[in-house]
Coordinates of C-alpha atoms (C1' of nucleotides) in Angstrom, one line a residue:
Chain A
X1 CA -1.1 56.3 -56.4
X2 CA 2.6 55.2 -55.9
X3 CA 1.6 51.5 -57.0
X4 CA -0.2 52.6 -60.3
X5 CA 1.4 51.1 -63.3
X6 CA 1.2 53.9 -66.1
X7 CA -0.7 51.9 -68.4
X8 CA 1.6 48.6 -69.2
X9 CA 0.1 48.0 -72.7
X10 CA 0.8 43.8 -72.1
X11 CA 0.7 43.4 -75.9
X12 CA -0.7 40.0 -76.9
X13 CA -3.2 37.7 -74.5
X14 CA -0.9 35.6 -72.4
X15 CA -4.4 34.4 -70.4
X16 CA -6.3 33.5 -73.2
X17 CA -5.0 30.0 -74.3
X18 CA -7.2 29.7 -77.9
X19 CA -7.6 32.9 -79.2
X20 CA -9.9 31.1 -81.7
X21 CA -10.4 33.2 -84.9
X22 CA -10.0 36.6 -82.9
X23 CA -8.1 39.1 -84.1
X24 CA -4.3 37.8 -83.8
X25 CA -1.5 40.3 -84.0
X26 CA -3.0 43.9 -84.5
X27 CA -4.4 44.6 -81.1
X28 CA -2.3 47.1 -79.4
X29 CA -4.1 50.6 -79.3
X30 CA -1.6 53.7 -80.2
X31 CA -0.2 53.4 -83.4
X32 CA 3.5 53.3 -82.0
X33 CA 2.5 50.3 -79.5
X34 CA 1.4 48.6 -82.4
X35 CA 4.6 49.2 -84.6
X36 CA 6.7 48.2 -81.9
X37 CA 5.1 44.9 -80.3
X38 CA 5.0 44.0 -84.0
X39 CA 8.9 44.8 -84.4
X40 CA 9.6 43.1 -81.1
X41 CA 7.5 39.7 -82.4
X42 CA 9.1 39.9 -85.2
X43 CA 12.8 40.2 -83.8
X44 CA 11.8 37.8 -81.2
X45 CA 10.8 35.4 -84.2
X46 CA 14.6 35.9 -85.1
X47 CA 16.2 35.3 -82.2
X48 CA 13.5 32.5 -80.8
X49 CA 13.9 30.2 -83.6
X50 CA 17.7 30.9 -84.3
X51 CA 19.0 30.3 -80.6
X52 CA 16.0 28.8 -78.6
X53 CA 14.7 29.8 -75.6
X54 CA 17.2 29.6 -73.2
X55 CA 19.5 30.7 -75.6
X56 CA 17.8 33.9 -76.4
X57 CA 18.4 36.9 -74.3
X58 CA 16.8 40.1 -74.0
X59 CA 19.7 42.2 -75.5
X60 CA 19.6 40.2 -78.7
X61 CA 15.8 40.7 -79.5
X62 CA 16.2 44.5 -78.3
X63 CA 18.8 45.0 -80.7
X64 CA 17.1 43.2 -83.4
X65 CA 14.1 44.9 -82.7
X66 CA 15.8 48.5 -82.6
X67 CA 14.9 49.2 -79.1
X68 CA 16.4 49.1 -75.7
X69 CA 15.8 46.6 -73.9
X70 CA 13.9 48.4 -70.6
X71 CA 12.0 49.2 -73.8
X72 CA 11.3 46.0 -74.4
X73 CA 10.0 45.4 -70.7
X74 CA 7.6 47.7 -71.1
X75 CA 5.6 46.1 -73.8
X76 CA 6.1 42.9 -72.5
X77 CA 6.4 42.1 -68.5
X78 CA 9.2 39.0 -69.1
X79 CA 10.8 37.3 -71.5
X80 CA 8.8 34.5 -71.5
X81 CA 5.7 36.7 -72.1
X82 CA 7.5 37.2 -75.2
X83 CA 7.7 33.7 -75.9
X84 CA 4.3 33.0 -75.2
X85 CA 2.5 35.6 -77.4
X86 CA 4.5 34.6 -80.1
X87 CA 3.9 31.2 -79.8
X88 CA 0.2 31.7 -79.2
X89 CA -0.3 34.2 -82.1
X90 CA 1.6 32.1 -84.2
X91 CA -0.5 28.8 -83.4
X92 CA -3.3 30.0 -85.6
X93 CA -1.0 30.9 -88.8
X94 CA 0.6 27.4 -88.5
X95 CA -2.4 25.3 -88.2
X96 CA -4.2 26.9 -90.9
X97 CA -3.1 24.9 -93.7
X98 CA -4.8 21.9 -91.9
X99 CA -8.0 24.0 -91.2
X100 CA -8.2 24.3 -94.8
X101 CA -8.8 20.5 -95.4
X102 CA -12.3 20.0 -96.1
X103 CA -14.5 17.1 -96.2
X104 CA -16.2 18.0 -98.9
X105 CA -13.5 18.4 -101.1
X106 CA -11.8 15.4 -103.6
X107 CA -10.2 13.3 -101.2
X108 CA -6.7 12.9 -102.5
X109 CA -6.9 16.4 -104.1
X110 CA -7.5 17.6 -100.4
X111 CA -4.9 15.8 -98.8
X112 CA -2.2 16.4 -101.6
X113 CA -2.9 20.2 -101.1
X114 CA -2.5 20.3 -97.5
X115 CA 0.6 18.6 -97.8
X116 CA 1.5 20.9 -100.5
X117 CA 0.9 23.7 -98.3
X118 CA 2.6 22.4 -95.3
X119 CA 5.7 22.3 -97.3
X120 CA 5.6 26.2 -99.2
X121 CA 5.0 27.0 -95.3
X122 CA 8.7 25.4 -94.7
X123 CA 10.3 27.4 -97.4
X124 CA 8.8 30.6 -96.5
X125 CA 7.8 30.8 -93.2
X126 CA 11.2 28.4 -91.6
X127 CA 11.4 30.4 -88.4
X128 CA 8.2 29.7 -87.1
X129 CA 8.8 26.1 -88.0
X130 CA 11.6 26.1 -86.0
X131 CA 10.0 28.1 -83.3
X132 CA 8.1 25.5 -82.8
X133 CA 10.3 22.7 -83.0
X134 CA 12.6 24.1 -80.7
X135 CA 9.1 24.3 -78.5
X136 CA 8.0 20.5 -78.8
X137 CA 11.6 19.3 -78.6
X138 CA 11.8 20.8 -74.9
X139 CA 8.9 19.4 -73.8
X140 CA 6.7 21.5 -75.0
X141 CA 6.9 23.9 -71.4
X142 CA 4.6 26.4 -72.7
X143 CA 2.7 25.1 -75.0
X144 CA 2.0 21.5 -73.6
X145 CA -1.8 22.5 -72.9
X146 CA -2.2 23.9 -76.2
X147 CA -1.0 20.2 -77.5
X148 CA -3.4 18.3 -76.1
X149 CA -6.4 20.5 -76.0
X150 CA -6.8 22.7 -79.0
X151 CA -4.5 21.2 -81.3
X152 CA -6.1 17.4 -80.6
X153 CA -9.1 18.5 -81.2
X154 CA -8.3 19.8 -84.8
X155 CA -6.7 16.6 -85.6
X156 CA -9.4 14.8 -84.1
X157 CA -11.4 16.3 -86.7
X158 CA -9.5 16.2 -89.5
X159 CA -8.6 12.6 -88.7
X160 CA -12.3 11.6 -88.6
X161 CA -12.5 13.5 -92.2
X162 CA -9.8 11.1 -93.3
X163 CA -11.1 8.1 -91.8
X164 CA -14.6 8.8 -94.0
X165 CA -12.7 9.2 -97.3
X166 CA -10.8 6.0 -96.5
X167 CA -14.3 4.4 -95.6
X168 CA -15.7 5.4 -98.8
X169 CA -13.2 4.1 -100.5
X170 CA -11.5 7.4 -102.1
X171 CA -8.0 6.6 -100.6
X172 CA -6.3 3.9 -99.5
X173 CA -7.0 2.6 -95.4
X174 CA -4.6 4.3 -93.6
X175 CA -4.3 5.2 -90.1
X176 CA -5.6 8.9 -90.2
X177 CA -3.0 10.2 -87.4
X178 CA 0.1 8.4 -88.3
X179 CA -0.7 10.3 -92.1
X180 CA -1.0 13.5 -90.4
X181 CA 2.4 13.0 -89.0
X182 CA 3.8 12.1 -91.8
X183 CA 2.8 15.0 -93.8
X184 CA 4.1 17.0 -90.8
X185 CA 7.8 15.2 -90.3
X186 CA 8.5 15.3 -93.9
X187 CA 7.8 18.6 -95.0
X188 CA 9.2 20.2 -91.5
X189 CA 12.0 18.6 -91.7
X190 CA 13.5 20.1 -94.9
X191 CA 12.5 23.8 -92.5
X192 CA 13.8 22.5 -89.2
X193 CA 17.1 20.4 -90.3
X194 CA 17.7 22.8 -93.4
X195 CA 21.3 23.1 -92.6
X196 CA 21.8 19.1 -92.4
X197 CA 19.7 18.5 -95.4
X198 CA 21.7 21.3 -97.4
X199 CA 25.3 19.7 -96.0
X200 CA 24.2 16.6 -97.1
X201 CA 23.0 17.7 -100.9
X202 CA 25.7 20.1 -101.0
X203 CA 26.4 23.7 -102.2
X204 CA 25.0 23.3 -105.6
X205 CA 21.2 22.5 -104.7
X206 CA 19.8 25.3 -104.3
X207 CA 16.1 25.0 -102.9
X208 CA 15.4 21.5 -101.2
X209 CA 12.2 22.1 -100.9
X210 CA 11.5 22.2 -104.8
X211 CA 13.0 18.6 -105.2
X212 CA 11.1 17.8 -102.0
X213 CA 7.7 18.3 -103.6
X214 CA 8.5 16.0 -106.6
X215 CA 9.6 13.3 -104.0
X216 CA 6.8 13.8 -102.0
X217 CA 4.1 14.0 -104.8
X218 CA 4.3 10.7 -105.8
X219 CA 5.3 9.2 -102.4
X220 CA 1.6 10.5 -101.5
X221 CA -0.1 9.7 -104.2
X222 CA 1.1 6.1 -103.9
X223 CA 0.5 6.1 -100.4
X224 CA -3.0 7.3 -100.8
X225 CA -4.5 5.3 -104.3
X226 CA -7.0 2.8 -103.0
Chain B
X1 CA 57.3 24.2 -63.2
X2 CA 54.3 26.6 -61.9
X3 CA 51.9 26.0 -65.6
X4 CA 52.1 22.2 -65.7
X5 CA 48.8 20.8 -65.3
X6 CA 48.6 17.5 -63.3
X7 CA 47.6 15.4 -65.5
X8 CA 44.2 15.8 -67.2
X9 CA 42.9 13.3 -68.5
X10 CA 40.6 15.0 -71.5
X11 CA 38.9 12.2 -71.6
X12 CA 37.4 12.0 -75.5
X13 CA 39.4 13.1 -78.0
X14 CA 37.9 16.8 -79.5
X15 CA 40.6 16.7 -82.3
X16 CA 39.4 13.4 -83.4
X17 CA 36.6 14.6 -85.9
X18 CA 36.0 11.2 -87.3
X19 CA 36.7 8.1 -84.8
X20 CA 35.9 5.5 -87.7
X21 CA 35.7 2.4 -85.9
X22 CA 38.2 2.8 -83.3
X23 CA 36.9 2.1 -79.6
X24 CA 34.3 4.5 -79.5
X25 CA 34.0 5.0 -75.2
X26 CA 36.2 3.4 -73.4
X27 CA 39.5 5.3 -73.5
X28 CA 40.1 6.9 -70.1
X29 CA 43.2 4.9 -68.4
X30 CA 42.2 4.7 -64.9
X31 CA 39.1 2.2 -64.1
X32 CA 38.1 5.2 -62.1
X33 CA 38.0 7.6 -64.8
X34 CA 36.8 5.7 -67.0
X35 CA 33.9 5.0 -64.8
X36 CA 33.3 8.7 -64.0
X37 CA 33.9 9.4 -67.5
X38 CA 31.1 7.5 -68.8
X39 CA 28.9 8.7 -65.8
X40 CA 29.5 12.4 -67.0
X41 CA 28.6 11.4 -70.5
X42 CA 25.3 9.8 -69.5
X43 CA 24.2 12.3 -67.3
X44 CA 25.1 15.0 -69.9
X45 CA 23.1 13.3 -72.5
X46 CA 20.5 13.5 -70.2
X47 CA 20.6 16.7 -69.7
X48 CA 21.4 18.0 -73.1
X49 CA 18.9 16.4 -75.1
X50 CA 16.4 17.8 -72.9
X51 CA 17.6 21.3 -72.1
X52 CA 19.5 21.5 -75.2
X53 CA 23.0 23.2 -74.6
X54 CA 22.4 26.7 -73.3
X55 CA 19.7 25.6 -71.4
X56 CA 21.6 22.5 -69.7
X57 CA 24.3 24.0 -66.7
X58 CA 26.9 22.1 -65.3
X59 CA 25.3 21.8 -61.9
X60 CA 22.9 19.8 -63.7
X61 CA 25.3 17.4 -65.1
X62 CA 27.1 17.3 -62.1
X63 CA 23.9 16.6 -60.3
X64 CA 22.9 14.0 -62.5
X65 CA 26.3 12.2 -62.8
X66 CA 26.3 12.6 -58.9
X67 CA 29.9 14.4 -58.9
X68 CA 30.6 18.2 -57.8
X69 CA 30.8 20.6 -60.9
X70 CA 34.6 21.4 -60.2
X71 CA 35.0 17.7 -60.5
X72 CA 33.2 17.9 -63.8
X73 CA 35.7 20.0 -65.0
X74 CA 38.4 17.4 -63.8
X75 CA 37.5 15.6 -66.2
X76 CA 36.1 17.8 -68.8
X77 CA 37.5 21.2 -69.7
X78 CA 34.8 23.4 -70.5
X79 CA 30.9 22.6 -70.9
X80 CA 31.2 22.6 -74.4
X81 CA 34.2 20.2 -74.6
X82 CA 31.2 17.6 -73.0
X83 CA 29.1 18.5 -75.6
X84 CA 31.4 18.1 -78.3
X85 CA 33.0 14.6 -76.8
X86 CA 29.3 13.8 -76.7
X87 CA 28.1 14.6 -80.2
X88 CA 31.3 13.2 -81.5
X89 CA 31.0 9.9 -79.6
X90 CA 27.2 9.2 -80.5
X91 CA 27.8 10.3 -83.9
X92 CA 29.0 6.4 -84.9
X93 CA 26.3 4.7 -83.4
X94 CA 23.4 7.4 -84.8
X95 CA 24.6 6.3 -88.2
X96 CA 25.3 2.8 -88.3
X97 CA 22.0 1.4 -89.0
X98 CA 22.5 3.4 -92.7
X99 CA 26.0 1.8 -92.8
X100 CA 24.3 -1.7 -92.4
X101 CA 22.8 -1.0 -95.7
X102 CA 24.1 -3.2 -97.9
X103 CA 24.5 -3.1 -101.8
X104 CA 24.9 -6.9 -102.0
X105 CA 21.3 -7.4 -100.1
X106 CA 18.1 -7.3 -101.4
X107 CA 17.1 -3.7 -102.2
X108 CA 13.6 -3.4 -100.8
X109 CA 14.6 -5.7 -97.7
X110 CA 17.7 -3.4 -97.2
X111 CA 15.5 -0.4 -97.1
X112 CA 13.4 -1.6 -95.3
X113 CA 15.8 -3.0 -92.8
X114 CA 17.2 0.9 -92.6
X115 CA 13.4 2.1 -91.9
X116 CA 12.8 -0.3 -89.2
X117 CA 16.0 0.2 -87.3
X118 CA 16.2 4.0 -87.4
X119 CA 12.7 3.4 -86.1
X120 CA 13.9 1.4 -83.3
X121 CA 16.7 3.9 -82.8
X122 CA 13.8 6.0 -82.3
X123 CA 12.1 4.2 -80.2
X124 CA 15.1 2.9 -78.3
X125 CA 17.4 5.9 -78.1
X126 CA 15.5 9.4 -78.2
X127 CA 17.9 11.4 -75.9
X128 CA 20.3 10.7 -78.7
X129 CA 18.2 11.9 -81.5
X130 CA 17.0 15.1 -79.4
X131 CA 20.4 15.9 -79.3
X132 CA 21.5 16.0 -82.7
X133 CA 17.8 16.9 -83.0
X134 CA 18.9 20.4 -81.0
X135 CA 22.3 20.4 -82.4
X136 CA 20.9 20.7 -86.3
X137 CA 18.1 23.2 -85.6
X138 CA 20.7 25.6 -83.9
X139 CA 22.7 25.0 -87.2
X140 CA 24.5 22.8 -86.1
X141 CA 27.6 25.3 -84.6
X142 CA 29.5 22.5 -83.4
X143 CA 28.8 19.4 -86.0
X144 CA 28.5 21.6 -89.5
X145 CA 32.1 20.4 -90.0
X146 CA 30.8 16.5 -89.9
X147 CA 27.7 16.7 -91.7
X148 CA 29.3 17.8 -95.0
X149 CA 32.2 15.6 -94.7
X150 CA 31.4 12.5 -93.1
X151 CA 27.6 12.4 -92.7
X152 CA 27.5 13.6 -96.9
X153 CA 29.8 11.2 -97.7
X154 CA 28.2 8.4 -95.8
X155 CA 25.1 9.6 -98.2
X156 CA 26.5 9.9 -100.9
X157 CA 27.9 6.5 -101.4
X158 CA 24.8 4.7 -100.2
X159 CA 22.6 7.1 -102.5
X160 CA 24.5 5.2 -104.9
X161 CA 23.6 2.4 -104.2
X162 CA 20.2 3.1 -104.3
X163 CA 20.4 4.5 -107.2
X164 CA 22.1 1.7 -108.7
X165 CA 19.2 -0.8 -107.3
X166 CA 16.2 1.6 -108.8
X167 CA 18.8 1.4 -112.3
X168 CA 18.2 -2.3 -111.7
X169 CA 14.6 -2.2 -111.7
X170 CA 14.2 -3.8 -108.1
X171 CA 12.7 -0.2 -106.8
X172 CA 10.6 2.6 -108.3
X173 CA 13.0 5.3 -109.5
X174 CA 13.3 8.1 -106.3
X175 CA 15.3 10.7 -105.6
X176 CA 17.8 8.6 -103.4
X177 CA 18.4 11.5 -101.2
X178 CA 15.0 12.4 -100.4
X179 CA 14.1 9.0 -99.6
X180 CA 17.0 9.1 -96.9
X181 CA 15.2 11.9 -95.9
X182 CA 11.7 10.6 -96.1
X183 CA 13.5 8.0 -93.4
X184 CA 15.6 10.2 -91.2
X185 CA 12.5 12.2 -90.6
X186 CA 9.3 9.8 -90.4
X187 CA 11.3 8.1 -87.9
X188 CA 13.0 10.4 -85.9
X189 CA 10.2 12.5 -85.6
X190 CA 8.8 10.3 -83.2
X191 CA 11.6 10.5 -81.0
X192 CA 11.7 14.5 -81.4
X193 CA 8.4 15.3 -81.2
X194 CA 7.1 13.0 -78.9
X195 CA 5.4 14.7 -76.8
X196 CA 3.2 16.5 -79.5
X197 CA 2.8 12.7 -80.8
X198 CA 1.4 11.8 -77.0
X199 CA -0.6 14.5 -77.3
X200 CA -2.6 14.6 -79.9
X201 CA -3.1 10.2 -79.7
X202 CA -3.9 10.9 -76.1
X203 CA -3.3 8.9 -73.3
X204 CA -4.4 5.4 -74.4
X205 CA -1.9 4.8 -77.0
X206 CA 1.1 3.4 -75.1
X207 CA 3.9 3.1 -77.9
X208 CA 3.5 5.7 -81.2
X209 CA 6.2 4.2 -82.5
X210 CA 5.0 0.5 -82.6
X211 CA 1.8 2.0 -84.3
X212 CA 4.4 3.7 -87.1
X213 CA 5.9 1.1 -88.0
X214 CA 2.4 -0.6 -88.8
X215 CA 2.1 3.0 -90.8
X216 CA 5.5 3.2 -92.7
X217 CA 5.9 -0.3 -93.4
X218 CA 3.4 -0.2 -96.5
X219 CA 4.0 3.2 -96.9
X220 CA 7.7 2.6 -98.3
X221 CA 6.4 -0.7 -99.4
X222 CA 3.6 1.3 -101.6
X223 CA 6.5 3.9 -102.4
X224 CA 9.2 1.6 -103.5
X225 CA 7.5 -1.2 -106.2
X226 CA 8.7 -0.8 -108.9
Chain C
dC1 C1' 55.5 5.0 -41.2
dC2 C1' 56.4 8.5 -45.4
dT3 C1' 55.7 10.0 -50.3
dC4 C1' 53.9 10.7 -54.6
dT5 C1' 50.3 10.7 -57.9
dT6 C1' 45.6 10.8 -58.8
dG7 C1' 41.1 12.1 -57.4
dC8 C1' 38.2 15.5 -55.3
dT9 C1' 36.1 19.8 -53.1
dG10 C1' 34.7 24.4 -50.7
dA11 C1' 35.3 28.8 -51.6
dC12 C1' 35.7 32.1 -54.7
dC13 C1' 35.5 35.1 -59.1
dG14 C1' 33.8 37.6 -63.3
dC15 C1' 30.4 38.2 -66.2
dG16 C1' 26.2 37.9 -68.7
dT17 C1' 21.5 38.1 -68.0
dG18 C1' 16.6 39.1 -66.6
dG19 C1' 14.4 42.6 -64.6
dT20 C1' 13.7 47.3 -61.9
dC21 C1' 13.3 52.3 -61.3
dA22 C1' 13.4 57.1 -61.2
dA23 C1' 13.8 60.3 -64.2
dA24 C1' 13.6 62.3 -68.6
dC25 C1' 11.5 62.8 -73.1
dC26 C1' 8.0 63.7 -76.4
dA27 C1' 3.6 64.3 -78.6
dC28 C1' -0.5 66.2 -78.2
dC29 C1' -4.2 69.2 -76.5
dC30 C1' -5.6 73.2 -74.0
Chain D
dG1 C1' 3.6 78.5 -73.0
dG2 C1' 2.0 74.6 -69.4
dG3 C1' 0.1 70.4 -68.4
dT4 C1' -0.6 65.3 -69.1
dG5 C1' -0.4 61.2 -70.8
dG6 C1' 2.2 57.6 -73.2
dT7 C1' 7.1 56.4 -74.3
dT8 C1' 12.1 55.9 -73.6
dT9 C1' 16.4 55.3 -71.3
dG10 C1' 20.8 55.2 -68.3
dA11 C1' 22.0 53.3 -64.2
dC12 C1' 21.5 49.8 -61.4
dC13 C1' 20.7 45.3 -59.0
dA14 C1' 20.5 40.2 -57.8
dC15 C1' 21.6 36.1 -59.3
dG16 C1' 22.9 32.1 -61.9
dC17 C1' 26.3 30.5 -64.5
dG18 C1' 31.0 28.8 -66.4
dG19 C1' 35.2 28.4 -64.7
dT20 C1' 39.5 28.7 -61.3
dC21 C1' 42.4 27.6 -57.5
dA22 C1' 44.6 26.2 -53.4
dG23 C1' 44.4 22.7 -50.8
dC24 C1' 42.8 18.3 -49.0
dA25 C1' 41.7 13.1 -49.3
dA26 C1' 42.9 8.6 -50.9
dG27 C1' 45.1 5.1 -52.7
dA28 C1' 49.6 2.7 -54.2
dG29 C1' 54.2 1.7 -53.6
dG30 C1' 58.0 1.7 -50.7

DNA sequence: CCTCTTGCTGACCGCGTGGTCAAACCACCC
DNA sequence: GGGTGGTTTGACCACGCGGTCAGCAAGAGG
């Protein structure tokens, strides 16, 4: 009995790689575990996308979180567990706007809104874009599988979806992929570079995201008419 | 007679904010340091743009450079005094394809000419843009200084000139700074994110970026007739 | 040969950090 | 009240890291 954990609540999945359209983030059972994996996710969102992962430490999200940090260990076994829930249970939140394209919506209509979407999600939700960023631009340690199993075969999809518009003639031939990435580097950008794109506009501007969409509206649309 | 330091070399100048065209490398007197120098610089790039700063250590530079870490520090005086030289050194040659721009050339050609280089750049050099890459999502604590002096005034002036050639009729009339923007990031995203890029292509596709530049070439093309 | 400057290193230090643990606390139910 | 589980923490540890230092090697010039 010396080697029984109490209970070790372990919070989020860190086994189960596509947590599909399960519940993500309330799954913890007492009401206080649930209020205080959610205040450590969301401190850990803080710190995460702020300082990286390296640069993170555990005193930092236990402070921001309002707990100590053997507190902290007791939700979660390691930092890194930390880094992985969040980055699994915040997986499905970021890919959602691209879910949300459907095939048998108006072609350009479809596409203009997803990009639409992409970008209100860099003005409102900028730490998880970063989050992220600061993910892919290490290599993507934990999150490489992810990459090229779950979120290939989305685009796989939604790529084909595009190809069939372009085939039937409701937008112009482009190469499905290279469109999704664009939508991707120029909305994230004005989320992930925010401070260089707000040096370079300077003090007065005050949301760069609201000029964005009337650059990228008609950038799109000419990109897109047949 | 006890507090003076041998000699240091320093290497880089950290005061120097903006070398302008001065001799950007070499400055180190001795063919040795200069040789040693540059070796530290490389394997720190290395390094850096993968780890990013807190996650890259000095034994790791040292390792890579193939010198002992107190020897490092012959040269250098602190970690972040290689970062800094770094940064400030690479900052020329990260923006001199946007000073190539010229107002006297042809404006869709000159664009263009900015696209397809930073794309090279990309393609060519993607240590360097994963570490400004790390540097501006971390908010940029040791280059905030430059980008709203130097980098904005760099922007500034050739905004101008755009602006002055979509005046002119010979482009569609964009927001100037967004469409430096549009550039910096369809391009550089396919240094920073490449992995994600590799991913989701899958293995077949050898060089993204060669396939981008079949992408972005009529996009801007689409985006800039006037 | 000696000497002086520059280059280099093993050993060391202090500190921040991730993680552990035994003990205490607290809420809730008999 | 006493028990019993989940919850919290102060104290602690091991280790990696940035940085220092005294001293040694190695040329260059005499």
């Amino acid at each position: 009995m010396a080697e029984d954990k109490p209970k070790a609540p372990e919070a989020e999945g860190a086994e189960n790689s596509v947590p599909g359209s399960s519940g993500a983030t309330p799954r913890g059972r007492t009401r206080i575990q649930q209020r205080n994996i959610e205040a450590i996710l969301e401190a850990a969102l803080d710190v995460f996308s702020a300082q990286g992962f390296r640069g993170a430490t555990l005193d930092q999200i236990a402070a921001a979180a309002g707990l100590s940090k053997p507190n902290l260990l007791y939700y979660f076994p390691s930092k890194e567990a930390i880094h992985i829930a969040l980055l699994t249970s915040l997986l499905d939140i970021w890919l959602a706007p691209l879910r949300e394209m459907e095939a048998s919506g108006d072609a350009k209509a479809e596409i203009m809104g997803y990009m639409r979407r992409k970008l209100q999600m860099s003005r409102e939700m900028p730490r998880e874009s970063r989050l992220f960023a600061n993910e892919i631009l290490q290599g993507a340690p934990r999150m490489g599988e992810m990459l090229s199993t779950d979120l290939k075969a989305l685009v796989d999809a939604k790529a084909a979806v595009i190809r069939g518009w372009a085939a039937a003639g409701q937008i112009a031939p482009v190469d499905p992929y290279h469109l999704i990435f664009a939508i991707w580097a120029l909305t994230q950008h004005y989320a992930d570079f925010d401070v260089q794109v707000r040096a370079v506009l300077g003090p007065e501007h005050d949301d760069p995201c609201t000029e964005a969409e009337r650059f990228l509206t008609p950038l799109f649309e000419r990109l897109l008419a047949p």
